Protein backbone atom coordinates (compact mmCIF):
# COMPACT_ATOMS: atom_id res chain seq x y z
CA UNK A 1 0.00 0.00 0.00
CA UNK A 2 1.30 3.43 -0.91
CA UNK A 3 0.42 6.80 0.67
CA UNK A 4 0.86 10.38 -0.51
CA UNK A 5 1.91 13.06 1.99
CA UNK A 6 0.09 16.41 1.94
CA UNK A 7 2.01 18.00 4.81
CA UNK A 8 0.81 19.71 7.97
CA UNK A 9 -2.37 21.32 6.66
CA UNK A 10 -5.97 21.65 7.91
CA UNK A 11 -7.25 18.85 5.68
CA UNK A 12 -9.93 16.56 7.06
CA UNK A 13 -13.32 15.10 6.21
CA UNK A 14 -15.93 16.22 6.81
CA UNK A 15 -15.40 19.93 7.34
CA UNK A 16 -18.62 21.72 8.18
CA UNK A 17 -19.89 24.59 6.11
CA UNK A 18 -21.18 26.87 8.81
CA UNK A 19 -22.76 30.22 8.15
CA UNK A 20 -22.07 32.53 11.09
CA UNK A 21 -24.66 35.31 11.39
CA UNK A 22 -24.53 38.46 13.51
CA UNK A 23 -26.15 41.87 13.72
CA UNK A 24 -24.08 45.01 13.23
CA UNK A 25 -24.37 48.15 15.35
CA UNK A 26 -27.47 49.21 13.34
CA UNK A 27 -29.23 45.84 13.61
CA UNK A 28 -28.41 44.88 10.02
CA UNK A 29 -27.76 41.13 9.60
CA UNK A 30 -24.41 39.93 8.29
CA UNK A 31 -23.21 36.42 7.51
CA UNK A 32 -19.94 34.66 6.73
CA UNK A 33 -18.91 31.15 5.75
CA UNK A 34 -16.64 29.26 8.16
CA UNK A 35 -15.33 25.71 7.77
CA UNK A 36 -12.88 25.55 10.67
CA UNK A 37 -15.13 24.77 13.59
CA UNK A 38 -16.62 22.07 15.71
CA UNK A 39 -18.42 21.11 18.90
CA UNK A 40 -15.90 21.46 21.73
CA UNK A 41 -18.09 20.77 24.78
CA UNK A 42 -21.64 19.54 25.37
CA UNK A 43 -23.04 23.06 24.90
CA UNK A 44 -20.06 24.81 23.29
CA UNK A 45 -18.95 25.47 19.76
CA UNK A 46 -15.43 26.61 18.76
CA UNK A 47 -14.70 28.37 15.48
CA UNK A 48 -11.50 29.79 14.02
CA UNK A 49 -12.18 33.34 12.78
CA UNK A 50 -9.48 35.91 12.03
CA UNK A 51 -10.16 39.26 13.74
CA UNK A 52 -10.49 41.28 10.52
CA UNK A 53 -13.94 39.87 9.78
CA UNK A 54 -16.92 42.17 10.28
CA UNK A 55 -18.52 39.22 12.08
CA UNK A 56 -15.91 39.54 14.85
CA UNK A 57 -16.67 43.25 15.35
CA UNK A 58 -20.37 42.44 15.39
CA UNK A 59 -20.28 39.65 18.00
CA UNK A 60 -17.94 41.76 20.15
CA UNK A 61 -20.69 44.40 20.26
CA UNK A 62 -23.72 42.10 20.61
CA UNK A 63 -22.27 39.17 22.56
CA UNK A 64 -24.06 36.73 20.27
CA UNK A 65 -24.06 34.88 16.96
CA UNK A 66 -25.86 32.05 15.21
CA UNK A 67 -24.39 29.11 13.33
CA UNK A 68 -26.51 27.73 10.50
CA UNK A 69 -25.72 24.59 8.54
CA UNK A 70 -25.20 25.39 4.87
CA UNK A 71 -27.29 23.24 2.56
CA UNK A 72 -27.34 22.05 -1.03
CA UNK A 73 -30.28 24.26 -2.03
CA UNK A 74 -28.41 27.43 -0.99
CA UNK A 75 -24.84 26.53 -1.94
CA UNK A 76 -24.35 29.66 -4.08
CA UNK A 77 -25.45 32.05 -1.31
CA UNK A 78 -23.47 30.14 1.30
CA UNK A 79 -20.34 30.23 -0.85
CA UNK A 80 -20.89 33.92 -1.66
CA UNK A 81 -20.87 34.98 2.01
CA UNK A 82 -17.45 33.36 2.26
CA UNK A 83 -16.16 35.32 -0.72
CA UNK A 84 -17.62 38.80 -0.18
CA UNK A 85 -16.48 40.92 2.75
CA UNK A 86 -19.05 42.46 5.05
CA UNK A 87 -16.55 45.27 5.58
CA UNK A 88 -16.94 46.23 1.91
CA UNK A 89 -20.39 44.97 0.89
CA UNK A 90 -23.21 46.51 2.94
CA UNK A 91 -25.98 44.32 1.48
CA UNK A 92 -24.03 41.05 1.52
CA UNK A 93 -26.74 39.19 3.49
CA UNK A 94 -29.52 40.15 1.07
CA UNK A 95 -27.34 39.56 -2.01
CA UNK A 96 -26.84 35.97 -0.78
CA UNK A 97 -30.62 35.56 -0.92
CA UNK A 98 -30.98 35.39 2.85
CA UNK A 99 -33.68 36.80 5.09
CA UNK A 100 -33.56 36.85 8.89
CA UNK A 101 -35.68 36.39 11.96
CA UNK A 102 -34.26 37.66 15.24
CA UNK A 103 -33.51 34.87 17.69
CA UNK A 104 -35.70 34.97 20.79
CA UNK A 105 -32.74 33.78 22.90
CA UNK A 106 -29.70 35.75 21.69
CA UNK A 107 -29.12 39.05 19.89
CA UNK A 108 -28.39 37.48 16.51
CA UNK A 109 -30.26 36.63 13.31
CA UNK A 110 -31.56 33.22 12.34
CA UNK A 111 -31.20 32.71 8.58
CA UNK A 112 -34.68 31.69 7.45
CA UNK A 113 -33.47 29.81 4.37
CA UNK A 114 -31.18 27.41 6.29
CA UNK A 115 -33.01 24.74 8.27
CA UNK A 116 -30.64 24.04 11.18
CA UNK A 117 -29.38 26.82 13.46
CA UNK A 118 -27.37 26.94 16.69
CA UNK A 119 -28.11 30.09 18.69
CA UNK A 120 -25.01 31.08 20.66
CA UNK A 121 -23.74 33.50 23.29
CA UNK A 122 -20.10 34.52 23.06
CA UNK A 123 -18.07 32.82 25.82
CA UNK A 124 -14.68 34.06 24.65
CA UNK A 125 -12.71 35.23 21.66
CA UNK A 126 -8.92 35.22 21.49
CA UNK A 127 -7.57 37.50 18.76
CA UNK A 128 -4.15 35.79 18.95
CA UNK A 129 -5.40 32.24 18.35
CA UNK A 130 -8.51 33.43 16.43
CA UNK A 131 -10.65 31.01 18.48
CA UNK A 132 -14.25 32.00 19.14
CA UNK A 133 -16.05 29.94 21.75
CA UNK A 134 -19.79 30.16 22.01
CA UNK A 135 -22.31 28.75 24.44
CA UNK A 136 -25.05 26.96 22.53
CA UNK A 137 -28.28 28.16 24.15
CA UNK A 138 -30.63 26.57 21.62
CA UNK A 139 -30.70 24.59 18.40
CA UNK A 140 -33.70 25.36 16.22
CA UNK A 141 -34.77 23.42 13.14
CA UNK A 142 -37.30 24.52 10.55
CA UNK A 143 -40.28 22.16 10.56
CA UNK A 144 -39.87 21.59 6.82
CA UNK A 145 -36.75 19.56 7.66
CA UNK A 146 -38.57 17.18 10.03
CA UNK A 147 -40.13 13.79 9.39
CA UNK A 148 -42.36 12.49 12.19
CA UNK A 149 -40.92 15.13 14.53
CA UNK A 150 -37.28 14.11 13.93
CA UNK A 151 -34.63 15.92 11.92
CA UNK A 152 -34.39 14.33 8.48
CA UNK A 153 -30.83 14.66 7.13
CA UNK A 154 -32.07 14.16 3.57
CA UNK A 155 -34.44 17.12 3.93
CA UNK A 156 -31.74 19.28 5.54
CA UNK A 157 -29.22 18.26 2.82
CA UNK A 158 -26.25 19.75 4.73
CA UNK A 159 -23.08 20.30 2.77
CA UNK A 160 -19.49 19.59 3.71
CA UNK A 161 -16.36 21.33 2.46
CA UNK A 162 -13.75 19.20 0.70
CA UNK A 163 -10.47 21.05 1.39
CA UNK A 164 -8.48 18.70 -0.82
CA UNK A 165 -10.41 19.73 -3.94
CA UNK A 166 -12.13 23.01 -2.90
CA UNK A 167 -15.58 21.57 -3.50
CA UNK A 168 -18.82 21.11 -1.56
CA UNK A 169 -20.57 17.76 -1.09
CA UNK A 170 -24.04 17.01 0.20
CA UNK A 171 -24.40 14.65 3.15
CA UNK A 172 -27.27 12.30 3.62
CA UNK A 173 -26.62 8.61 2.99
CA UNK A 174 -26.91 6.48 6.14
CA UNK A 175 -24.24 3.77 6.31
CA UNK A 176 -24.81 2.49 9.85
CA UNK A 177 -26.36 3.14 13.24
CA UNK A 178 -24.18 4.84 15.87
CA UNK A 179 -23.62 2.65 18.92
CA UNK A 180 -24.99 -0.23 16.88
CA UNK A 181 -22.85 -0.93 13.80
CA UNK A 182 -19.89 -2.00 15.94
CA UNK A 183 -21.90 -4.43 18.10
CA UNK A 184 -20.89 -7.29 15.82
CA UNK A 185 -17.27 -6.72 16.92
CA UNK A 186 -17.99 -6.71 20.68
mmCIF file of C-alpha atoms in Angstrom:
data_model
loop_
_atom_site.group_PDB
_atom_site.id
_atom_site.type_symbol
_atom_site.label_atom_id
_atom_site.label_comp_id
_atom_site.label_asym_id
_atom_site.label_seq_id
_atom_site.Cartn_x
_atom_site.Cartn_y
_atom_site.Cartn_z
ATOM 1 C CA UNK A 1 0.000 0.000 0.000
ATOM 2 C CA UNK A 2 1.301 3.433 -0.909
ATOM 3 C CA UNK A 3 0.417 6.795 0.673
ATOM 4 C CA UNK A 4 0.862 10.384 -0.509
ATOM 5 C CA UNK A 5 1.908 13.057 1.992
ATOM 6 C CA UNK A 6 0.088 16.407 1.938
ATOM 7 C CA UNK A 7 2.006 18.002 4.807
ATOM 8 C CA UNK A 8 0.810 19.710 7.969
ATOM 9 C CA UNK A 9 -2.373 21.320 6.661
ATOM 10 C CA UNK A 10 -5.969 21.650 7.906
ATOM 11 C CA UNK A 11 -7.249 18.850 5.682
ATOM 12 C CA UNK A 12 -9.931 16.558 7.060
ATOM 13 C CA UNK A 13 -13.321 15.098 6.206
ATOM 14 C CA UNK A 14 -15.933 16.222 6.813
ATOM 15 C CA UNK A 15 -15.401 19.931 7.338
ATOM 16 C CA UNK A 16 -18.622 21.725 8.184
ATOM 17 C CA UNK A 17 -19.891 24.591 6.115
ATOM 18 C CA UNK A 18 -21.179 26.872 8.811
ATOM 19 C CA UNK A 19 -22.757 30.224 8.154
ATOM 20 C CA UNK A 20 -22.071 32.534 11.090
ATOM 21 C CA UNK A 21 -24.659 35.313 11.389
ATOM 22 C CA UNK A 22 -24.529 38.464 13.507
ATOM 23 C CA UNK A 23 -26.147 41.870 13.722
ATOM 24 C CA UNK A 24 -24.078 45.007 13.225
ATOM 25 C CA UNK A 25 -24.371 48.148 15.347
ATOM 26 C CA UNK A 26 -27.467 49.206 13.338
ATOM 27 C CA UNK A 27 -29.233 45.839 13.614
ATOM 28 C CA UNK A 28 -28.408 44.875 10.023
ATOM 29 C CA UNK A 29 -27.758 41.127 9.604
ATOM 30 C CA UNK A 30 -24.412 39.934 8.291
ATOM 31 C CA UNK A 31 -23.205 36.416 7.511
ATOM 32 C CA UNK A 32 -19.944 34.662 6.727
ATOM 33 C CA UNK A 33 -18.912 31.151 5.745
ATOM 34 C CA UNK A 34 -16.639 29.260 8.162
ATOM 35 C CA UNK A 35 -15.329 25.711 7.765
ATOM 36 C CA UNK A 36 -12.878 25.554 10.665
ATOM 37 C CA UNK A 37 -15.132 24.769 13.592
ATOM 38 C CA UNK A 38 -16.622 22.069 15.714
ATOM 39 C CA UNK A 39 -18.415 21.107 18.897
ATOM 40 C CA UNK A 40 -15.899 21.462 21.730
ATOM 41 C CA UNK A 41 -18.090 20.772 24.775
ATOM 42 C CA UNK A 42 -21.641 19.545 25.365
ATOM 43 C CA UNK A 43 -23.037 23.061 24.897
ATOM 44 C CA UNK A 44 -20.059 24.806 23.294
ATOM 45 C CA UNK A 45 -18.946 25.472 19.755
ATOM 46 C CA UNK A 46 -15.434 26.610 18.758
ATOM 47 C CA UNK A 47 -14.705 28.367 15.480
ATOM 48 C CA UNK A 48 -11.496 29.787 14.021
ATOM 49 C CA UNK A 49 -12.179 33.343 12.778
ATOM 50 C CA UNK A 50 -9.481 35.909 12.029
ATOM 51 C CA UNK A 51 -10.156 39.255 13.740
ATOM 52 C CA UNK A 52 -10.492 41.280 10.519
ATOM 53 C CA UNK A 53 -13.941 39.867 9.784
ATOM 54 C CA UNK A 54 -16.924 42.170 10.280
ATOM 55 C CA UNK A 55 -18.523 39.220 12.083
ATOM 56 C CA UNK A 56 -15.912 39.544 14.854
ATOM 57 C CA UNK A 57 -16.666 43.251 15.345
ATOM 58 C CA UNK A 58 -20.372 42.441 15.390
ATOM 59 C CA UNK A 59 -20.282 39.651 18.002
ATOM 60 C CA UNK A 60 -17.943 41.758 20.151
ATOM 61 C CA UNK A 61 -20.691 44.397 20.258
ATOM 62 C CA UNK A 62 -23.724 42.103 20.614
ATOM 63 C CA UNK A 63 -22.268 39.168 22.562
ATOM 64 C CA UNK A 64 -24.065 36.726 20.273
ATOM 65 C CA UNK A 65 -24.058 34.882 16.959
ATOM 66 C CA UNK A 66 -25.855 32.053 15.210
ATOM 67 C CA UNK A 67 -24.388 29.110 13.332
ATOM 68 C CA UNK A 68 -26.506 27.730 10.500
ATOM 69 C CA UNK A 69 -25.724 24.595 8.544
ATOM 70 C CA UNK A 70 -25.201 25.394 4.870
ATOM 71 C CA UNK A 71 -27.291 23.238 2.564
ATOM 72 C CA UNK A 72 -27.341 22.054 -1.030
ATOM 73 C CA UNK A 73 -30.276 24.262 -2.029
ATOM 74 C CA UNK A 74 -28.414 27.428 -0.991
ATOM 75 C CA UNK A 75 -24.837 26.526 -1.939
ATOM 76 C CA UNK A 76 -24.353 29.665 -4.081
ATOM 77 C CA UNK A 77 -25.447 32.054 -1.312
ATOM 78 C CA UNK A 78 -23.472 30.138 1.299
ATOM 79 C CA UNK A 79 -20.337 30.228 -0.848
ATOM 80 C CA UNK A 80 -20.888 33.917 -1.657
ATOM 81 C CA UNK A 81 -20.875 34.982 2.012
ATOM 82 C CA UNK A 82 -17.455 33.361 2.260
ATOM 83 C CA UNK A 83 -16.160 35.321 -0.717
ATOM 84 C CA UNK A 84 -17.620 38.798 -0.184
ATOM 85 C CA UNK A 85 -16.478 40.924 2.749
ATOM 86 C CA UNK A 86 -19.054 42.460 5.054
ATOM 87 C CA UNK A 87 -16.548 45.267 5.584
ATOM 88 C CA UNK A 88 -16.937 46.234 1.906
ATOM 89 C CA UNK A 89 -20.395 44.968 0.886
ATOM 90 C CA UNK A 90 -23.207 46.506 2.941
ATOM 91 C CA UNK A 91 -25.984 44.323 1.484
ATOM 92 C CA UNK A 92 -24.027 41.047 1.522
ATOM 93 C CA UNK A 93 -26.737 39.188 3.487
ATOM 94 C CA UNK A 94 -29.517 40.148 1.073
ATOM 95 C CA UNK A 95 -27.343 39.556 -2.009
ATOM 96 C CA UNK A 96 -26.841 35.975 -0.780
ATOM 97 C CA UNK A 97 -30.619 35.565 -0.924
ATOM 98 C CA UNK A 98 -30.980 35.390 2.845
ATOM 99 C CA UNK A 99 -33.681 36.804 5.087
ATOM 100 C CA UNK A 100 -33.561 36.853 8.885
ATOM 101 C CA UNK A 101 -35.678 36.390 11.961
ATOM 102 C CA UNK A 102 -34.256 37.658 15.244
ATOM 103 C CA UNK A 103 -33.509 34.867 17.689
ATOM 104 C CA UNK A 104 -35.700 34.966 20.789
ATOM 105 C CA UNK A 105 -32.743 33.781 22.904
ATOM 106 C CA UNK A 106 -29.699 35.746 21.687
ATOM 107 C CA UNK A 107 -29.124 39.052 19.892
ATOM 108 C CA UNK A 108 -28.386 37.479 16.511
ATOM 109 C CA UNK A 109 -30.256 36.634 13.307
ATOM 110 C CA UNK A 110 -31.563 33.224 12.335
ATOM 111 C CA UNK A 111 -31.203 32.709 8.579
ATOM 112 C CA UNK A 112 -34.679 31.692 7.446
ATOM 113 C CA UNK A 113 -33.474 29.815 4.368
ATOM 114 C CA UNK A 114 -31.177 27.412 6.286
ATOM 115 C CA UNK A 115 -33.008 24.741 8.269
ATOM 116 C CA UNK A 116 -30.635 24.038 11.180
ATOM 117 C CA UNK A 117 -29.383 26.817 13.456
ATOM 118 C CA UNK A 118 -27.372 26.939 16.693
ATOM 119 C CA UNK A 119 -28.114 30.087 18.685
ATOM 120 C CA UNK A 120 -25.013 31.082 20.663
ATOM 121 C CA UNK A 121 -23.736 33.495 23.292
ATOM 122 C CA UNK A 122 -20.096 34.524 23.059
ATOM 123 C CA UNK A 123 -18.074 32.824 25.817
ATOM 124 C CA UNK A 124 -14.681 34.061 24.653
ATOM 125 C CA UNK A 125 -12.712 35.232 21.663
ATOM 126 C CA UNK A 126 -8.924 35.219 21.494
ATOM 127 C CA UNK A 127 -7.570 37.495 18.762
ATOM 128 C CA UNK A 128 -4.154 35.793 18.947
ATOM 129 C CA UNK A 129 -5.403 32.241 18.355
ATOM 130 C CA UNK A 130 -8.513 33.432 16.431
ATOM 131 C CA UNK A 131 -10.648 31.006 18.477
ATOM 132 C CA UNK A 132 -14.248 31.999 19.136
ATOM 133 C CA UNK A 133 -16.053 29.937 21.753
ATOM 134 C CA UNK A 134 -19.791 30.161 22.005
ATOM 135 C CA UNK A 135 -22.311 28.750 24.443
ATOM 136 C CA UNK A 136 -25.052 26.958 22.531
ATOM 137 C CA UNK A 137 -28.276 28.161 24.153
ATOM 138 C CA UNK A 138 -30.626 26.569 21.620
ATOM 139 C CA UNK A 139 -30.703 24.589 18.399
ATOM 140 C CA UNK A 140 -33.700 25.358 16.218
ATOM 141 C CA UNK A 141 -34.775 23.417 13.136
ATOM 142 C CA UNK A 142 -37.299 24.517 10.547
ATOM 143 C CA UNK A 143 -40.278 22.161 10.563
ATOM 144 C CA UNK A 144 -39.872 21.587 6.817
ATOM 145 C CA UNK A 145 -36.747 19.560 7.665
ATOM 146 C CA UNK A 146 -38.574 17.183 10.028
ATOM 147 C CA UNK A 147 -40.126 13.791 9.393
ATOM 148 C CA UNK A 148 -42.361 12.485 12.192
ATOM 149 C CA UNK A 149 -40.919 15.125 14.534
ATOM 150 C CA UNK A 150 -37.282 14.108 13.927
ATOM 151 C CA UNK A 151 -34.633 15.924 11.922
ATOM 152 C CA UNK A 152 -34.386 14.329 8.482
ATOM 153 C CA UNK A 153 -30.830 14.659 7.134
ATOM 154 C CA UNK A 154 -32.066 14.163 3.567
ATOM 155 C CA UNK A 155 -34.438 17.123 3.933
ATOM 156 C CA UNK A 156 -31.744 19.282 5.545
ATOM 157 C CA UNK A 157 -29.217 18.264 2.822
ATOM 158 C CA UNK A 158 -26.252 19.751 4.728
ATOM 159 C CA UNK A 159 -23.078 20.299 2.774
ATOM 160 C CA UNK A 160 -19.492 19.586 3.710
ATOM 161 C CA UNK A 161 -16.360 21.333 2.455
ATOM 162 C CA UNK A 162 -13.746 19.200 0.700
ATOM 163 C CA UNK A 163 -10.467 21.050 1.393
ATOM 164 C CA UNK A 164 -8.480 18.697 -0.820
ATOM 165 C CA UNK A 165 -10.411 19.731 -3.939
ATOM 166 C CA UNK A 166 -12.128 23.006 -2.899
ATOM 167 C CA UNK A 167 -15.584 21.569 -3.497
ATOM 168 C CA UNK A 168 -18.818 21.115 -1.558
ATOM 169 C CA UNK A 169 -20.568 17.761 -1.093
ATOM 170 C CA UNK A 170 -24.035 17.009 0.204
ATOM 171 C CA UNK A 171 -24.399 14.646 3.152
ATOM 172 C CA UNK A 172 -27.269 12.299 3.621
ATOM 173 C CA UNK A 173 -26.616 8.608 2.994
ATOM 174 C CA UNK A 174 -26.911 6.475 6.137
ATOM 175 C CA UNK A 175 -24.240 3.769 6.311
ATOM 176 C CA UNK A 176 -24.812 2.492 9.852
ATOM 177 C CA UNK A 177 -26.363 3.139 13.236
ATOM 178 C CA UNK A 178 -24.177 4.841 15.867
ATOM 179 C CA UNK A 179 -23.619 2.648 18.917
ATOM 180 C CA UNK A 180 -24.993 -0.226 16.876
ATOM 181 C CA UNK A 181 -22.855 -0.927 13.801
ATOM 182 C CA UNK A 182 -19.893 -2.000 15.943
ATOM 183 C CA UNK A 183 -21.896 -4.433 18.095
ATOM 184 C CA UNK A 184 -20.885 -7.293 15.823
ATOM 185 C CA UNK A 185 -17.274 -6.724 16.925
ATOM 186 C CA UNK A 186 -17.988 -6.706 20.682
#
